[in-house]
Amino acid sequence: MLMVREAKLLVTHCFLPMNWILRKIQKSKILFCNSFAAQLHDINLPLKFKCNPTVRSLRGERESDMDLMIHSSTFLLPDFPADNGFSLLYSLVVLNQPLPKFTPLLWNHACFRVCADGGANRLYDEFPQLFPDEDAFAIRKRYRPDVIKGDMDSIRAEVLEFYSNLGTKTIDASHDQDSTDMHKCVAYIRDLPNLDKQNLCILVAGALGGRFDHEAGNINILCRFSTIRIVLLSDDCLIQLLPSSHHHEIHIQSSVEGPHCGLIPIGIPSKRTTTTGLQWDLTDTEMRFGGLMSTSNIVKGEIVTIRSDSDLLWTISIKKA
């Protein structure tokens, strides 16, 4: 009825043949419906229309406008490069697993340090071994955590007393049995007042190795705090989340990391992932558990770029000193 009413108006005011006007209006409506359906199809709604090239172009413009997130493992270097260009604020969480030998380096880069319960035992026991030519008491006094937080069921009594006497703040969070000690520590750092959350990066030492359920729980923390940069570290590798809300540019520190790397979809499958700078680059590639994953890949360039429609885990090997 609406199309006939429009045609009558054109006949009345423009003196055009009714049949010709109806054909033109019908054609215009079909073109509009196809274009609209193409846009719906392009955002993965179940309509079986061929995608309009113009819509793809608009989608490309939206993707290019997406914020770029730059990553660099300069925290593995003794000194930040003069042309670093990164203004991240590092905090360190020490977990109750064997600590990477470079943990003192992370400690020096961090402005705030938290031990998760039994992580204080690791700090107390392992740091003096990293400095065999120095007095153990002096080392323990030098590397004093700002906070020890957790269920307090793993930390030894003498370790708790030692750091408490040095002025370390201790927080018993045993009332909360629904979150891990790492979760409690990350949340504590996140909630610190006067901390630049936008440039915050939390380094987690002792996050990998040991029981797999602990590792899986630590990886889950990356997803639960997806708006915060968190890097899980062991002697062998690092893992961090690449949120799909950003495009990513990873500046490889080839003197301390690589060449082996991997990209793993987390949460949901990735329908489209594109990379540059890898030996086996991806081009709109689908990745999922039970299907293809980009594991055992090799870094080939100084910069790796990654675009994906789902969150990914980025992992890269760490070179032995």
mmCIF file of C-alpha atoms in Angstrom:
data_model
loop_
_atom_site.group_PDB
_atom_site.id
_atom_site.type_symbol
_atom_site.label_atom_id
_atom_site.label_comp_id
_atom_site.label_asym_id
_atom_site.label_seq_id
_atom_site.Cartn_x
_atom_site.Cartn_y
_atom_site.Cartn_z
ATOM 1 C CA MET A 1 0.000 0.000 0.000
ATOM 2 C CA LEU A 2 2.804 2.412 0.830
ATOM 3 C CA MET A 3 4.457 1.839 -2.574
ATOM 4 C CA VAL A 4 1.182 2.600 -4.438
ATOM 5 C CA ARG A 5 0.660 5.773 -2.369
ATOM 6 C CA GLU A 6 4.204 6.942 -3.252
ATOM 7 C CA ALA A 7 3.552 6.238 -6.929
ATOM 8 C CA LYS A 8 0.300 8.236 -6.933
ATOM 9 C CA LEU A 9 2.106 11.244 -5.482
ATOM 10 C CA LEU A 10 4.708 11.069 -8.252
ATOM 11 C CA VAL A 11 1.992 10.727 -10.932
ATOM 12 C CA THR A 12 0.129 13.721 -9.521
ATOM 13 C CA HIS A 13 3.115 16.031 -9.182
ATOM 14 C CA CYS A 14 5.556 14.808 -11.846
ATOM 15 C CA PHE A 15 3.197 13.509 -14.582
ATOM 16 C CA LEU A 16 5.120 10.193 -14.931
ATOM 17 C CA PRO A 17 3.549 6.841 -16.013
ATOM 18 C CA MET A 18 2.272 4.765 -13.089
ATOM 19 C CA ASN A 19 3.827 1.432 -14.245
ATOM 20 C CA TRP A 20 7.261 2.981 -14.794
ATOM 21 C CA ILE A 21 7.166 4.605 -11.337
ATOM 22 C CA LEU A 22 6.148 1.348 -9.639
ATOM 23 C CA ARG A 23 9.027 -0.536 -11.297
ATOM 24 C CA LYS A 24 11.547 2.103 -10.178
ATOM 25 C CA ILE A 25 10.281 2.114 -6.586
ATOM 26 C CA GLN A 26 10.287 -1.688 -6.445
ATOM 27 C CA LYS A 27 13.887 -1.801 -7.725
ATOM 28 C CA SER A 28 14.998 0.789 -5.152
ATOM 29 C CA LYS A 29 13.406 -1.166 -2.315
ATOM 30 C CA ILE A 30 15.146 -4.387 -3.407
ATOM 31 C CA LEU A 31 18.508 -2.625 -3.528
ATOM 32 C CA PHE A 32 17.943 -1.190 -0.047
ATOM 33 C CA CYS A 33 16.926 -4.579 1.394
ATOM 34 C CA ASN A 34 19.963 -6.292 -0.121
ATOM 35 C CA SER A 35 22.287 -3.635 1.272
ATOM 36 C CA PHE A 36 20.702 -3.854 4.712
ATOM 37 C CA ALA A 37 20.839 -7.654 4.686
ATOM 38 C CA ALA A 38 24.496 -7.519 3.696
ATOM 39 C CA GLN A 39 25.233 -5.399 6.739
ATOM 40 C CA LEU A 40 23.402 -7.877 8.975
ATOM 41 C CA HIS A 41 25.297 -10.754 7.366
ATOM 42 C CA ASP A 42 28.556 -8.921 7.940
ATOM 43 C CA ILE A 43 27.986 -8.924 11.696
ATOM 44 C CA ASN A 44 27.326 -12.678 11.570
ATOM 45 C CA LEU A 45 23.530 -12.693 11.824
ATOM 46 C CA PRO A 46 21.930 -15.706 10.096
ATOM 47 C CA LEU A 47 20.742 -14.060 6.863
ATOM 48 C CA LYS A 48 21.817 -15.652 3.579
ATOM 49 C CA PHE A 49 22.658 -12.615 1.487
ATOM 50 C CA LYS A 50 25.868 -11.960 -0.377
ATOM 51 C CA CYS A 51 27.929 -9.303 1.356
ATOM 52 C CA ASN A 52 28.089 -5.947 -0.378
ATOM 53 C CA PRO A 53 31.701 -4.828 -1.169
ATOM 54 C CA THR A 54 30.875 -1.386 0.202
ATOM 55 C CA VAL A 55 29.869 -2.903 3.524
ATOM 56 C CA ARG A 56 33.165 -4.812 3.658
ATOM 57 C CA SER A 57 34.982 -1.558 3.007
ATOM 58 C CA LEU A 58 33.112 0.128 5.849
ATOM 59 C CA ARG A 59 33.987 -2.779 8.094
ATOM 60 C CA GLY A 60 37.631 -2.343 7.132
ATOM 61 C CA GLU A 61 37.467 1.323 8.087
ATOM 62 C CA ARG A 62 36.019 0.411 11.465
ATOM 63 C CA GLU A 63 38.806 -2.122 12.025
ATOM 64 C CA SER A 64 41.484 0.376 11.082
ATOM 65 C CA ASP A 65 40.028 2.824 13.608
ATOM 66 C CA MET A 66 40.354 0.253 16.410
ATOM 67 C CA ASP A 67 42.857 1.234 19.104
ATOM 68 C CA LEU A 68 46.365 -0.151 18.794
ATOM 69 C CA MET A 69 47.941 -1.798 21.841
ATOM 70 C CA ILE A 70 51.742 -1.985 21.830
ATOM 71 C CA HIS A 71 53.601 -4.659 23.776
ATOM 72 C CA SER A 72 57.288 -5.059 24.552
ATOM 73 C CA SER A 73 59.167 -7.286 26.993
ATOM 74 C CA THR A 74 61.575 -4.528 27.972
ATOM 75 C CA PHE A 75 61.027 -5.611 31.587
ATOM 76 C CA LEU A 76 63.350 -8.536 30.758
ATOM 77 C CA LEU A 77 66.188 -6.112 29.992
ATOM 78 C CA PRO A 78 68.558 -4.783 32.685
ATOM 79 C CA ASP A 79 67.782 -1.229 31.613
ATOM 80 C CA PHE A 80 64.939 0.226 29.608
ATOM 81 C CA PRO A 81 66.090 1.446 26.162
ATOM 82 C CA ALA A 82 66.441 5.216 25.863
ATOM 83 C CA ASP A 83 63.998 5.181 22.931
ATOM 84 C CA ASN A 84 61.667 2.797 24.718
ATOM 85 C CA GLY A 85 58.540 4.832 24.021
ATOM 86 C CA PHE A 86 56.611 2.853 26.649
ATOM 87 C CA SER A 87 55.433 4.453 29.866
ATOM 88 C CA LEU A 88 54.101 1.390 31.682
ATOM 89 C CA LEU A 89 53.948 1.244 35.456
ATOM 90 C CA TYR A 90 55.029 -2.206 36.645
ATOM 91 C CA SER A 91 53.862 -4.089 39.714
ATOM 92 C CA LEU A 92 55.078 -7.555 40.675
ATOM 93 C CA VAL A 93 53.190 -10.517 42.124
ATOM 94 C CA VAL A 94 55.264 -13.422 43.493
ATOM 95 C CA LEU A 95 53.484 -16.802 43.553
ATOM 96 C CA ASN A 96 54.264 -20.024 45.385
ATOM 97 C CA GLN A 97 56.099 -21.782 42.545
ATOM 98 C CA PRO A 98 59.807 -21.913 41.631
ATOM 99 C CA LEU A 99 60.743 -18.356 40.681
ATOM 100 C CA PRO A 100 62.431 -17.401 37.408
ATOM 101 C CA LYS A 101 66.109 -16.596 37.856
ATOM 102 C CA PHE A 102 65.436 -13.118 36.470
ATOM 103 C CA THR A 103 62.877 -12.291 39.204
ATOM 104 C CA PRO A 104 65.264 -9.766 40.862
ATOM 105 C CA LEU A 105 65.239 -7.904 37.540
ATOM 106 C CA LEU A 106 61.439 -7.763 37.584
ATOM 107 C CA TRP A 107 61.622 -6.641 41.209
ATOM 108 C CA ASN A 108 63.860 -3.705 40.311
ATOM 109 C CA HIS A 109 61.542 -2.597 37.501
ATOM 110 C CA ALA A 110 58.436 -2.766 39.710
ATOM 111 C CA CYS A 111 57.186 0.097 41.842
ATOM 112 C CA PHE A 112 54.996 -2.185 43.991
ATOM 113 C CA ARG A 113 55.555 -5.820 45.051
ATOM 114 C CA VAL A 114 53.071 -8.302 46.485
ATOM 115 C CA CYS A 115 53.651 -11.877 47.637
ATOM 116 C CA ALA A 116 50.707 -14.248 47.327
ATOM 117 C CA ASP A 117 50.722 -16.244 50.571
ATOM 118 C CA GLY A 118 53.403 -18.948 50.117
ATOM 119 C CA GLY A 119 55.114 -16.788 47.518
ATOM 120 C CA ALA A 120 56.757 -15.148 50.524
ATOM 121 C CA ASN A 121 58.429 -18.496 51.307
ATOM 122 C CA ARG A 122 59.845 -18.548 47.776
ATOM 123 C CA LEU A 123 61.158 -15.027 48.143
ATOM 124 C CA TYR A 124 62.718 -15.824 51.529
ATOM 125 C CA ASP A 125 64.290 -19.122 50.415
ATOM 126 C CA GLU A 126 65.261 -18.573 46.781
ATOM 127 C CA PHE A 127 66.503 -14.985 46.545
ATOM 128 C CA PRO A 128 69.593 -15.568 48.752
ATOM 129 C CA GLN A 129 70.511 -18.460 46.412
ATOM 130 C CA LEU A 130 70.559 -16.029 43.485
ATOM 131 C CA PHE A 131 73.195 -13.952 45.309
ATOM 132 C CA PRO A 132 75.513 -16.619 46.795
ATOM 133 C CA ASP A 133 78.323 -14.149 47.471
ATOM 134 C CA GLU A 134 76.174 -11.887 49.636
ATOM 135 C CA ASP A 135 74.800 -12.211 53.140
ATOM 136 C CA ALA A 136 71.402 -13.957 53.167
ATOM 137 C CA PHE A 137 69.934 -11.605 55.776
ATOM 138 C CA ALA A 138 71.001 -8.564 53.753
ATOM 139 C CA ILE A 139 69.365 -10.009 50.624
ATOM 140 C CA ARG A 140 66.109 -10.746 52.447
ATOM 141 C CA LYS A 141 66.081 -7.275 53.916
ATOM 142 C CA ARG A 142 66.791 -5.673 50.526
ATOM 143 C CA TYR A 143 64.009 -7.590 48.772
ATOM 144 C CA ARG A 144 61.170 -6.946 51.196
ATOM 145 C CA PRO A 145 57.640 -7.120 49.720
ATOM 146 C CA ASP A 146 55.219 -4.264 50.261
ATOM 147 C CA VAL A 147 52.305 -6.622 50.952
ATOM 148 C CA ILE A 148 51.706 -10.305 51.644
ATOM 149 C CA LYS A 149 48.121 -11.316 50.913
ATOM 150 C CA GLY A 150 46.241 -14.605 50.683
ATOM 151 C CA ASP A 151 44.690 -17.389 52.694
ATOM 152 C CA MET A 152 47.825 -17.476 54.862
ATOM 153 C CA ASP A 153 47.718 -21.271 54.916
ATOM 154 C CA SER A 154 51.038 -21.751 53.091
ATOM 155 C CA ILE A 155 53.362 -19.088 54.473
ATOM 156 C CA ARG A 156 55.638 -20.342 57.242
ATOM 157 C CA ALA A 157 55.318 -18.662 60.633
ATOM 158 C CA GLU A 158 58.967 -17.557 60.751
ATOM 159 C CA VAL A 159 58.712 -16.034 57.259
ATOM 160 C CA LEU A 160 55.560 -14.128 58.179
ATOM 161 C CA GLU A 161 57.211 -12.847 61.356
ATOM 162 C CA PHE A 162 60.403 -11.862 59.529
ATOM 163 C CA TYR A 163 58.700 -9.692 56.918
ATOM 164 C CA SER A 164 56.165 -8.282 59.391
ATOM 165 C CA ASN A 165 59.053 -7.072 61.556
ATOM 166 C CA LEU A 166 60.514 -5.327 58.495
ATOM 167 C CA GLY A 167 57.260 -3.429 57.963
ATOM 168 C CA THR A 168 55.552 -5.538 55.289
ATOM 169 C CA LYS A 169 51.770 -5.251 55.381
ATOM 170 C CA THR A 170 50.039 -8.628 55.805
ATOM 171 C CA ILE A 171 46.434 -9.247 54.788
ATOM 172 C CA ASP A 172 44.619 -12.436 55.791
ATOM 173 C CA ALA A 173 41.967 -13.047 53.119
ATOM 174 C CA SER A 174 41.035 -16.566 54.234
ATOM 175 C CA HIS A 175 37.382 -15.525 54.491
ATOM 176 C CA ASP A 176 37.249 -15.460 50.675
ATOM 177 C CA GLN A 177 37.374 -19.035 49.396
ATOM 178 C CA ASP A 178 35.940 -18.209 45.955
ATOM 179 C CA SER A 179 39.106 -16.672 44.527
ATOM 180 C CA THR A 180 42.733 -17.745 44.266
ATOM 181 C CA ASP A 181 45.617 -16.016 46.010
ATOM 182 C CA MET A 182 46.739 -14.581 42.671
ATOM 183 C CA HIS A 183 43.245 -13.184 42.094
ATOM 184 C CA LYS A 184 43.309 -11.544 45.519
ATOM 185 C CA CYS A 185 46.696 -9.929 44.826
ATOM 186 C CA VAL A 186 45.781 -8.658 41.358
ATOM 187 C CA ALA A 187 42.533 -7.183 42.711
ATOM 188 C CA TYR A 188 44.479 -5.522 45.530
ATOM 189 C CA ILE A 189 46.866 -3.850 43.079
ATOM 190 C CA ARG A 190 43.990 -2.822 40.831
ATOM 191 C CA ASP A 191 42.236 -1.116 43.742
ATOM 192 C CA LEU A 192 45.266 0.810 44.984
ATOM 193 C CA PRO A 193 44.519 4.553 45.125
ATOM 194 C CA ASN A 194 46.573 7.017 43.110
ATOM 195 C CA LEU A 195 47.758 4.303 40.724
ATOM 196 C CA ASP A 196 47.743 4.959 36.985
ATOM 197 C CA LYS A 197 45.513 2.044 35.930
ATOM 198 C CA GLN A 198 45.701 2.937 32.245
ATOM 199 C CA ASN A 199 49.451 2.269 32.140
ATOM 200 C CA LEU A 200 49.526 -0.485 34.748
ATOM 201 C CA CYS A 201 51.239 -3.775 33.903
ATOM 202 C CA ILE A 202 51.307 -6.589 36.461
ATOM 203 C CA LEU A 203 54.178 -9.068 36.162
ATOM 204 C CA VAL A 204 53.521 -12.444 37.797
ATOM 205 C CA ALA A 205 56.566 -14.542 38.737
ATOM 206 C CA GLY A 206 56.102 -18.259 39.342
ATOM 207 C CA ALA A 207 52.822 -18.324 37.406
ATOM 208 C CA LEU A 208 53.701 -21.306 35.206
ATOM 209 C CA GLY A 209 54.889 -24.797 36.087
ATOM 210 C CA GLY A 210 53.691 -27.170 38.760
ATOM 211 C CA ARG A 211 50.073 -28.342 38.834
ATOM 212 C CA PHE A 212 48.107 -27.732 35.651
ATOM 213 C CA ASP A 213 44.959 -26.651 37.509
ATOM 214 C CA HIS A 214 47.007 -23.862 39.103
ATOM 215 C CA GLU A 215 48.274 -22.811 35.665
ATOM 216 C CA ALA A 216 44.737 -22.864 34.259
ATOM 217 C CA GLY A 217 43.548 -20.759 37.184
ATOM 218 C CA ASN A 218 46.313 -18.233 36.547
ATOM 219 C CA ILE A 219 45.408 -18.031 32.851
ATOM 220 C CA ASN A 220 41.786 -17.509 33.866
ATOM 221 C CA ILE A 221 42.895 -14.423 35.821
ATOM 222 C CA LEU A 222 44.073 -12.904 32.521
ATOM 223 C CA CYS A 223 40.511 -13.201 31.244
ATOM 224 C CA ARG A 224 38.843 -12.012 34.455
ATOM 225 C CA PHE A 225 41.013 -8.869 34.499
ATOM 226 C CA SER A 226 41.111 -8.417 30.726
ATOM 227 C CA THR A 227 41.331 -4.608 30.943
ATOM 228 C CA ILE A 228 44.643 -4.810 32.834
ATOM 229 C CA ARG A 229 47.935 -5.838 31.274
ATOM 230 C CA ILE A 230 49.079 -8.976 33.089
ATOM 231 C CA VAL A 231 52.104 -11.069 32.096
ATOM 232 C CA LEU A 232 52.596 -14.598 33.441
ATOM 233 C CA LEU A 233 56.265 -15.561 33.654
ATOM 234 C CA SER A 234 58.439 -18.617 34.140
ATOM 235 C CA ASP A 235 62.072 -19.341 33.303
ATOM 236 C CA ASP A 236 60.936 -20.752 29.948
ATOM 237 C CA CYS A 237 58.232 -18.466 28.588
ATOM 238 C CA LEU A 238 55.697 -15.722 29.149
ATOM 239 C CA ILE A 239 51.958 -15.595 28.476
ATOM 240 C CA GLN A 240 49.697 -12.570 28.119
ATOM 241 C CA LEU A 241 46.200 -11.840 26.870
ATOM 242 C CA LEU A 242 45.600 -9.989 23.600
ATOM 243 C CA PRO A 243 42.034 -8.621 23.886
ATOM 244 C CA SER A 244 39.988 -8.570 20.683
ATOM 245 C CA SER A 245 39.015 -4.967 21.493
ATOM 246 C CA HIS A 246 42.417 -3.855 20.147
ATOM 247 C CA HIS A 247 44.852 -4.488 17.369
ATOM 248 C CA HIS A 248 48.227 -5.537 18.712
ATOM 249 C CA GLU A 249 51.813 -4.687 17.856
ATOM 250 C CA ILE A 250 54.471 -6.718 19.663
ATOM 251 C CA HIS A 251 58.013 -5.351 19.671
ATOM 252 C CA ILE A 252 60.263 -8.382 19.987
ATOM 253 C CA GLN A 253 63.265 -8.133 22.304
ATOM 254 C CA SER A 254 65.323 -10.709 20.410
ATOM 255 C CA SER A 255 68.206 -10.642 22.904
ATOM 256 C CA VAL A 256 66.007 -12.101 25.647
ATOM 257 C CA GLU A 257 62.996 -13.745 23.996
ATOM 258 C CA GLY A 258 62.016 -15.894 21.027
ATOM 259 C CA PRO A 259 62.102 -17.244 18.481
ATOM 260 C CA HIS A 260 59.411 -19.795 19.417
ATOM 261 C CA CYS A 261 55.944 -18.370 19.952
ATOM 262 C CA GLY A 262 52.277 -19.223 19.785
ATOM 263 C CA LEU A 263 48.773 -17.777 19.504
ATOM 264 C CA ILE A 264 45.927 -19.599 21.234
ATOM 265 C CA PRO A 265 42.236 -18.610 21.160
ATOM 266 C CA ILE A 266 40.767 -18.352 24.634
ATOM 267 C CA GLY A 267 37.105 -18.232 25.630
ATOM 268 C CA ILE A 268 35.640 -18.663 22.147
ATOM 269 C CA PRO A 269 37.023 -19.768 18.768
ATOM 270 C CA SER A 270 38.635 -17.157 16.557
ATOM 271 C CA LYS A 271 36.899 -16.937 13.193
ATOM 272 C CA ARG A 272 39.443 -14.516 11.725
ATOM 273 C CA THR A 273 43.022 -13.926 12.857
ATOM 274 C CA THR A 274 45.626 -12.129 10.758
ATOM 275 C CA THR A 275 49.311 -11.708 11.622
ATOM 276 C CA THR A 276 52.543 -10.340 10.215
ATOM 277 C CA GLY A 277 56.109 -10.996 11.343
ATOM 278 C CA LEU A 278 55.797 -14.758 11.887
ATOM 279 C CA GLN A 279 57.281 -17.615 9.901
ATOM 280 C CA TRP A 280 53.787 -19.021 9.434
ATOM 281 C CA ASP A 281 51.580 -15.949 9.240
ATOM 282 C CA LEU A 282 47.809 -16.176 9.485
ATOM 283 C CA THR A 283 45.413 -14.525 7.039
ATOM 284 C CA ASP A 284 41.802 -14.400 8.227
ATOM 285 C CA THR A 285 42.480 -17.837 9.697
ATOM 286 C CA GLU A 286 40.043 -19.671 11.954
ATOM 287 C CA MET A 287 41.539 -21.082 15.165
ATOM 288 C CA ARG A 288 39.852 -23.169 17.842
ATOM 289 C CA PHE A 289 40.379 -26.022 20.271
ATOM 290 C CA GLY A 290 39.872 -29.214 18.277
ATOM 291 C CA GLY A 291 41.068 -27.426 15.147
ATOM 292 C CA LEU A 292 43.971 -25.277 14.006
ATOM 293 C CA MET A 293 46.098 -23.391 16.534
ATOM 294 C CA SER A 294 49.216 -21.364 15.842
ATOM 295 C CA THR A 295 51.547 -23.224 18.207
ATOM 296 C CA SER A 296 55.287 -23.779 17.652
ATOM 297 C CA ASN A 297 55.424 -20.739 15.398
ATOM 298 C CA ILE A 298 58.598 -18.709 14.872
ATOM 299 C CA VAL A 299 59.157 -14.955 15.178
ATOM 300 C CA LYS A 300 60.780 -13.674 11.976
ATOM 301 C CA GLY A 301 60.577 -9.896 12.298
ATOM 302 C CA GLU A 302 61.312 -7.281 14.927
ATOM 303 C CA ILE A 303 57.609 -6.457 15.112
ATOM 304 C CA VAL A 304 54.679 -8.873 15.122
ATOM 305 C CA THR A 305 51.188 -7.534 14.383
ATOM 306 C CA ILE A 306 48.017 -9.382 15.320
ATOM 307 C CA ARG A 307 44.362 -8.756 14.551
ATOM 308 C CA SER A 308 41.650 -11.118 15.705
ATOM 309 C CA ASP A 309 37.920 -11.217 16.317
ATOM 310 C CA SER A 310 38.409 -13.083 19.607
ATOM 311 C CA ASP A 311 40.726 -12.850 22.587
ATOM 312 C CA LEU A 312 44.042 -14.646 22.115
ATOM 313 C CA LEU A 313 46.849 -15.802 24.361
ATOM 314 C CA TRP A 314 50.299 -14.742 23.160
ATOM 315 C CA THR A 315 53.214 -16.827 24.363
ATOM 316 C CA ILE A 316 56.892 -16.546 23.518
ATOM 317 C CA SER A 317 59.950 -18.402 24.759
ATOM 318 C CA ILE A 318 62.433 -16.697 27.074
ATOM 319 C CA LYS A 319 66.120 -17.224 26.399
ATOM 320 C CA LYS A 320 68.366 -18.618 29.086
ATOM 321 C CA ALA A 321 70.937 -16.167 30.438
#
